[in-house]
Short mmCIF file of C-alpha atoms in Angstrom, two decimals:
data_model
loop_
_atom_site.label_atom_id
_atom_site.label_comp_id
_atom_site.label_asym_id
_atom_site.label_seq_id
_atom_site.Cartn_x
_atom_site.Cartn_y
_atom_site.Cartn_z
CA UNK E 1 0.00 0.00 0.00
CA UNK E 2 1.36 3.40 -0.78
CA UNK E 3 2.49 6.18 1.80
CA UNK E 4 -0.58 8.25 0.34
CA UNK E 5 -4.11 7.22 1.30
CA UNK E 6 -6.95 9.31 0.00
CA UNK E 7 -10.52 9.15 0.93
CA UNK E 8 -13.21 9.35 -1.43
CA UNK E 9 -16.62 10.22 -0.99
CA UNK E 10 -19.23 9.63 -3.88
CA UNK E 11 -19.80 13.29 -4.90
CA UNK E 12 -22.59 13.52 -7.26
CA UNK E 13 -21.43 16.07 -9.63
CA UNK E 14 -23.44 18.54 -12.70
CA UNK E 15 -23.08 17.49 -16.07
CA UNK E 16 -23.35 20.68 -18.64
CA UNK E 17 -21.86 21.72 -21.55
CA UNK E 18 -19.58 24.79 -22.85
CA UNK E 19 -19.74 25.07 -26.78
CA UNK E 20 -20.85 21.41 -27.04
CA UNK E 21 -18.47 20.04 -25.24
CA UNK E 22 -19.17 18.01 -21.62
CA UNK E 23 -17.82 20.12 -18.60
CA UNK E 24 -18.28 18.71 -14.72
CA UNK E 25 -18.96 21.05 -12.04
CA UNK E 26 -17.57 19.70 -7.95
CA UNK E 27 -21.74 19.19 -6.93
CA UNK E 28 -25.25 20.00 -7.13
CA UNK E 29 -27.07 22.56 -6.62
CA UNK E 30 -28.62 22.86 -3.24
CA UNK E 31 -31.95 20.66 -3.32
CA UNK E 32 -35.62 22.89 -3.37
CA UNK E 33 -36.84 23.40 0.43
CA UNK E 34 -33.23 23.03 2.09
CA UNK E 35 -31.94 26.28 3.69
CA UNK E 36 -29.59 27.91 2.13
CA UNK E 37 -26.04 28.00 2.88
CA UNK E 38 -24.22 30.83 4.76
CA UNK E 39 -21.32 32.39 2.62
CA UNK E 40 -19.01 34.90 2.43
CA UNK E 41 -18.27 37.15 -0.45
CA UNK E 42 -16.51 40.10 -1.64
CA UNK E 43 -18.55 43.02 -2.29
CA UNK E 44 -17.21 45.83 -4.93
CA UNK E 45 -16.23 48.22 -1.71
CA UNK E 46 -14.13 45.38 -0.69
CA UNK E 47 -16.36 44.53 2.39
CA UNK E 48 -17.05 41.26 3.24
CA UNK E 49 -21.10 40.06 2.64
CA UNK E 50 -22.94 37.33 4.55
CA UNK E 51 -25.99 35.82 4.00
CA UNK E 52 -27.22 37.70 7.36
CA UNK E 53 -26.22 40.84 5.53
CA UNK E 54 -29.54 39.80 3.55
CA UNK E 55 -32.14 39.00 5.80
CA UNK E 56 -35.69 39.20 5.47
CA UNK E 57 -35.22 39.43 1.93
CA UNK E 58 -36.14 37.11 -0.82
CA UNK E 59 -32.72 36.60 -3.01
CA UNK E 60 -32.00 36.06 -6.44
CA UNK E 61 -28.40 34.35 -6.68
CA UNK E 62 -27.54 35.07 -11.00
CA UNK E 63 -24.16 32.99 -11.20
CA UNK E 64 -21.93 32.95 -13.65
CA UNK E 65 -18.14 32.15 -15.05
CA UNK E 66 -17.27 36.04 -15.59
CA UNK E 67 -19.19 39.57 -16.22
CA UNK E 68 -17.42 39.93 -19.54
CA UNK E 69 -18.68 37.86 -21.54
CA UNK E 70 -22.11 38.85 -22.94
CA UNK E 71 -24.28 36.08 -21.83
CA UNK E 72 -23.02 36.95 -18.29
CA UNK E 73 -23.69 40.74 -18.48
CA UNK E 74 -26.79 39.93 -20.63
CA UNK E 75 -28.09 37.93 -17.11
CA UNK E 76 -26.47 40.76 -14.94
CA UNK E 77 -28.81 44.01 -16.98
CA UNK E 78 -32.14 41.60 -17.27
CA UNK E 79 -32.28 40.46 -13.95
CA UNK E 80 -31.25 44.26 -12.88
CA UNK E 81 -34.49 45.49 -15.56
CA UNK E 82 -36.73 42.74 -13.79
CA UNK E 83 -35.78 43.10 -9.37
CA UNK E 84 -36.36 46.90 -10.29
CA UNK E 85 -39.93 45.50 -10.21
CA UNK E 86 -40.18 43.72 -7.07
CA UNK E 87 -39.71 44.23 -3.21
CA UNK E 88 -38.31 43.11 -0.76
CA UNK E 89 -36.07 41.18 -3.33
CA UNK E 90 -32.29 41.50 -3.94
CA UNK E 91 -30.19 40.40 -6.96
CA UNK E 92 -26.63 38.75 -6.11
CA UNK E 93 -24.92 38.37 -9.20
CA UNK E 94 -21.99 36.17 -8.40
CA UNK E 95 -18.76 35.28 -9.99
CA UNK E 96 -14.79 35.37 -9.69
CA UNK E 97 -14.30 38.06 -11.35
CA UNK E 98 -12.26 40.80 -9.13
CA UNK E 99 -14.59 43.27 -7.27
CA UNK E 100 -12.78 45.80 -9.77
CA UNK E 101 -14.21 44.33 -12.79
CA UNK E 102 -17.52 43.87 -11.35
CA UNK E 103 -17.66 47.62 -10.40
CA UNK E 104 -16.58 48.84 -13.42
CA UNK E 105 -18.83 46.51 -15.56
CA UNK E 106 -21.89 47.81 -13.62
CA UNK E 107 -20.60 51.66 -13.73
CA UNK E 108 -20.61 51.37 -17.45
CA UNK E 109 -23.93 49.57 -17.82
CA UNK E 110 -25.95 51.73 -15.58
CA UNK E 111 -27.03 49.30 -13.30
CA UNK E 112 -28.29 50.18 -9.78
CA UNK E 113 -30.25 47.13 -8.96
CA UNK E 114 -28.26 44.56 -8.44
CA UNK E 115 -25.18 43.55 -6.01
CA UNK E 116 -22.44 42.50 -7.55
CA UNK E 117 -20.05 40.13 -5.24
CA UNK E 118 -17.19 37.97 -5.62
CA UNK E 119 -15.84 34.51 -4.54
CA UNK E 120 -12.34 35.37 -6.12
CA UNK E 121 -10.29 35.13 -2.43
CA UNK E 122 -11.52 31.25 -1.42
CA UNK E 123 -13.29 29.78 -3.50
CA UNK E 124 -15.32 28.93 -0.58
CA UNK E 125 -18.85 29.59 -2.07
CA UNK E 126 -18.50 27.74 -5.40
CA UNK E 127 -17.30 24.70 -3.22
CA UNK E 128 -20.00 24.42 -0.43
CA UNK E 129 -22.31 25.03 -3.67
CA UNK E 130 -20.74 23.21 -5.73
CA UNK E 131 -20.60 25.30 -8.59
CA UNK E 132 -17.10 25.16 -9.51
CA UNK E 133 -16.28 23.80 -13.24
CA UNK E 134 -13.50 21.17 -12.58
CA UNK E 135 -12.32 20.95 -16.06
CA UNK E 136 -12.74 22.95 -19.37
CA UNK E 137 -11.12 26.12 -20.65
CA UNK E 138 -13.60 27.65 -17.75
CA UNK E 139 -12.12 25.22 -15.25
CA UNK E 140 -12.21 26.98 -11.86
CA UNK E 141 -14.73 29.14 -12.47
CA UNK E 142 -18.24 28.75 -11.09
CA UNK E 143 -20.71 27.15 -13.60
CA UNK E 144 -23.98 29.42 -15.00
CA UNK E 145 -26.96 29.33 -12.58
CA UNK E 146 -29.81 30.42 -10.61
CA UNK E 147 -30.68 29.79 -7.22
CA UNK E 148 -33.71 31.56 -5.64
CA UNK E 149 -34.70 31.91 -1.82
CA UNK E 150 -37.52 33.27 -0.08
CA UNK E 151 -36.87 35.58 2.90
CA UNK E 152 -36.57 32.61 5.49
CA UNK E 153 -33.81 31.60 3.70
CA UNK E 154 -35.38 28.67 1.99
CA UNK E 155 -34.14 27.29 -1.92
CA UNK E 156 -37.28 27.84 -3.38
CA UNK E 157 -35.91 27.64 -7.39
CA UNK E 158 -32.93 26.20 -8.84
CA UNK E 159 -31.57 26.30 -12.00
CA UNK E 160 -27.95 24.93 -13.39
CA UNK E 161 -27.61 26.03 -17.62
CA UNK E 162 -27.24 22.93 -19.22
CA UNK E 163 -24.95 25.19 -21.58
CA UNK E 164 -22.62 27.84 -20.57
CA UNK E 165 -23.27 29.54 -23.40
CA UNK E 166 -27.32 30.01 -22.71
CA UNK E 167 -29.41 32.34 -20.58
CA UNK E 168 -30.91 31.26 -17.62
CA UNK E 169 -34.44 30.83 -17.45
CA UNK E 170 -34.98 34.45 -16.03
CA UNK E 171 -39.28 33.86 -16.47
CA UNK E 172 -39.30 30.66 -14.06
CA UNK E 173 -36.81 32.40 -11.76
CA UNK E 174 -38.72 35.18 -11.36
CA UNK E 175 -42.38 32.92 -12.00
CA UNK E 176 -41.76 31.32 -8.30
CA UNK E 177 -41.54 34.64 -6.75
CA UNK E 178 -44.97 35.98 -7.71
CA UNK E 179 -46.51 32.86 -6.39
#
């Protein structure tokens, strides 16, 4: 037996698809009616964000590889156009993109109605989530998707993009919060 002993687990992982061509992400997607993870991001101030930071507010978590490429922003400015039309609702768009890029990107757009945060210091969100694509020319990056909770901090929509290349489903996103 060798000096090095690993452990595995069976880790049931995403299977989705950049340009055709299979990519694996390190999970799932949290499972509808579980509660929501606590996390820690980096907000474009450079301030740290939990999930407490949000409370009593229903949350739309956009997440995607990196603001500049256009499906990304295209995600960012529609679901910025559609929270302007609801309350008590707040719009993290997530990715690893530096808190720079992020600021700038939403400077330049206009947009005022969503929060733009990143998980570029641990990794730490991508990997309790497991959103992170573990191979690819996006490898390391956290994989297109939508999760949506209600204010008690319950999953009440997922959604992981089959392709990275395609919009999320913004209508059945925003569908669940209406109901």
């Amino acid at each position: 037996m060798s000096i090095f002993s690993f452990q595995f687990k069976h880790i049931k992982m995403a299977n989705i698809t950049l340009g055709g061509n299979p990519v694996q992400t390190s999970g799932e997607l949290p499972a509808i009616g579980s509660q929501i993870k606590d996390f820690e991001l980096v907000a474009i101030d450079l301030s740290s964000k939990t999930l407490s930071d949000f409370k009593g507010n229903r949350l739309i978590l956009n997440i995607f590889p990196s603001v500049n490429t256009g499906v990304c922003s295209a995600s960012v400015r529609q679901f910025n156009t559609e929270a302007s039309e609801l309350e008590h609702t707040k719009v993290l768009c997530i990715s690893r993109d530096l808190p720079f890029a992020q600021d700038q990107f939403c400077a330049a757009e206009g947009l005022e109605n969503v929060i733009m945060l990143s998980d570029y210091k641990t990794g730490q969100f991508g990997k309790d989530y497991g959103l992170i694509m573990t191979n690819g020319i996006f490898d390391a990056l956290l994989s297109r998707s939508v999760i949506v909770v209600d204010e008690n901090g319950a999953v009440i929509y997922t959604e992981q993009v089959p392709e990275i290349g395609q919009e999320p489903n913004y209508k059945a996103a925003l569908e669940v919060l209406y109901s």
